[in-house]
């Protein structure tokens, strides 16, 4: 796999100075068909067919192989049984027997309470809404008469899961575009929080790896202006990271004589955003 990564590094450096072969509409259509069939297998939960679109040497930019990828996809579908994908192929470029497709997608799902007996379908506040968006590049190689995915790289990724009043709030997780290994960076959370609502929030980060590692959450009260910040340190393993925010919304009220207090949970939100590691020259030499 080291040779494969070196190939892509050299490929990106030399491309501007090399002449690509003549634009081939047939090949572009072939790739579109492959991507459509790949997405159809994913939507149909046909994971056996899903795997056939990948080369046996496939490795993602995050270091996942086909088995890792399939396990993650299956776990996602088991958690969000009604998940929907809207995929758009933005561009396809071919160079000899290599093709690069840039793709963007939108992911939506509803998460219902586990105890369906007590759940009232009219109470929409109990439903969690998943909303995700991403942009990524897919590299394909032609082997014989078929195209196989050999590599992919996520350029941008952001996902949120909201319950209750959180679904009506504008919640943003702000991070730098790129980070350097071992160096600190700032993560901030902003929102249009109602003044009469108490919000508790936690900001953390985790390396993108499989299986995922546990991370610790330390909740703090979010100030009235709705801003929460934390400085974290990037990993030293050249891995991209997820910035993560968890927020809980509550309201405290008292009875008429103020003898009893009532704490009401109004909603929750989880926001996740990819932060890209800036690969340095030392990393390239070690490949």
mmCIF file of N, CA and C in Angstrom, residues 70-83 85 107 130:
data_model
loop_
_atom_site.group_PDB
_atom_site.id
_atom_site.type_symbol
_atom_site.label_atom_id
_atom_site.label_comp_id
_atom_site.label_asym_id
_atom_site.label_seq_id
_atom_site.Cartn_x
_atom_site.Cartn_y
_atom_site.Cartn_z
ATOM 1 N N UNK A 70 -17.234 -1.949 5.352
ATOM 2 C CA UNK A 70 -18.505 -2.681 5.360
ATOM 3 C C UNK A 70 -19.084 -2.750 6.776
ATOM 4 N N UNK A 71 -18.234 -2.981 7.761
ATOM 5 C CA UNK A 71 -18.698 -3.047 9.149
ATOM 6 C C UNK A 71 -19.294 -1.710 9.585
ATOM 7 N N UNK A 72 -18.644 -0.615 9.196
ATOM 8 C CA UNK A 72 -19.144 0.711 9.574
ATOM 9 C C UNK A 72 -20.477 1.009 8.902
ATOM 10 N N UNK A 73 -20.600 0.630 7.625
ATOM 11 C CA UNK A 73 -21.849 0.856 6.894
ATOM 12 C C UNK A 73 -22.982 0.036 7.505
ATOM 13 N N UNK A 74 -22.712 -1.228 7.831
ATOM 14 C CA UNK A 74 -23.727 -2.089 8.435
ATOM 15 C C UNK A 74 -24.173 -1.540 9.786
ATOM 16 N N UNK A 75 -23.221 -1.064 10.568
ATOM 17 C CA UNK A 75 -23.546 -0.512 11.884
ATOM 18 C C UNK A 75 -24.425 0.734 11.739
ATOM 19 N N UNK A 76 -24.122 1.557 10.758
ATOM 20 C CA UNK A 76 -24.921 2.759 10.505
ATOM 21 C C UNK A 76 -26.353 2.403 10.138
ATOM 22 N N UNK A 77 -26.514 1.408 9.257
ATOM 23 C CA UNK A 77 -27.854 1.006 8.835
ATOM 24 C C UNK A 77 -28.635 0.341 9.962
ATOM 25 N N UNK A 78 -27.943 -0.349 10.848
ATOM 26 C CA UNK A 78 -28.630 -0.966 11.988
ATOM 27 C C UNK A 78 -29.109 0.090 12.983
ATOM 28 N N UNK A 79 -28.372 1.200 13.075
ATOM 29 C CA UNK A 79 -28.751 2.275 13.990
ATOM 30 C C UNK A 79 -29.825 3.159 13.381
ATOM 31 N N UNK A 80 -29.666 3.507 12.116
ATOM 32 C CA UNK A 80 -30.613 4.383 11.425
ATOM 33 C C UNK A 80 -31.255 3.583 10.285
ATOM 34 N N UNK A 81 -32.316 2.875 10.616
ATOM 35 C CA UNK A 81 -32.921 1.941 9.655
ATOM 36 C C UNK A 81 -33.599 2.639 8.477
ATOM 37 N N UNK A 82 -33.934 3.927 8.644
ATOM 38 C CA UNK A 82 -34.598 4.647 7.544
ATOM 39 C C UNK A 82 -33.671 5.684 6.905
ATOM 40 N N UNK A 83 -32.382 5.477 7.036
ATOM 41 C CA UNK A 83 -31.415 6.452 6.531
ATOM 42 C C UNK A 83 -31.541 6.588 5.013
ATOM 43 N N UNK A 85 -29.790 8.558 1.435
ATOM 44 C CA UNK A 85 -28.654 9.249 0.847
ATOM 45 C C UNK A 85 -29.079 9.941 -0.442
ATOM 46 N N UNK A 107 -27.080 13.198 3.830
ATOM 47 C CA UNK A 107 -27.601 12.050 4.571
ATOM 48 C C UNK A 107 -28.661 12.520 5.557
ATOM 49 N N UNK A 130 -31.328 13.202 12.042
ATOM 50 C CA UNK A 130 -29.933 13.134 11.604
ATOM 51 C C UNK A 130 -29.790 13.890 10.297
#
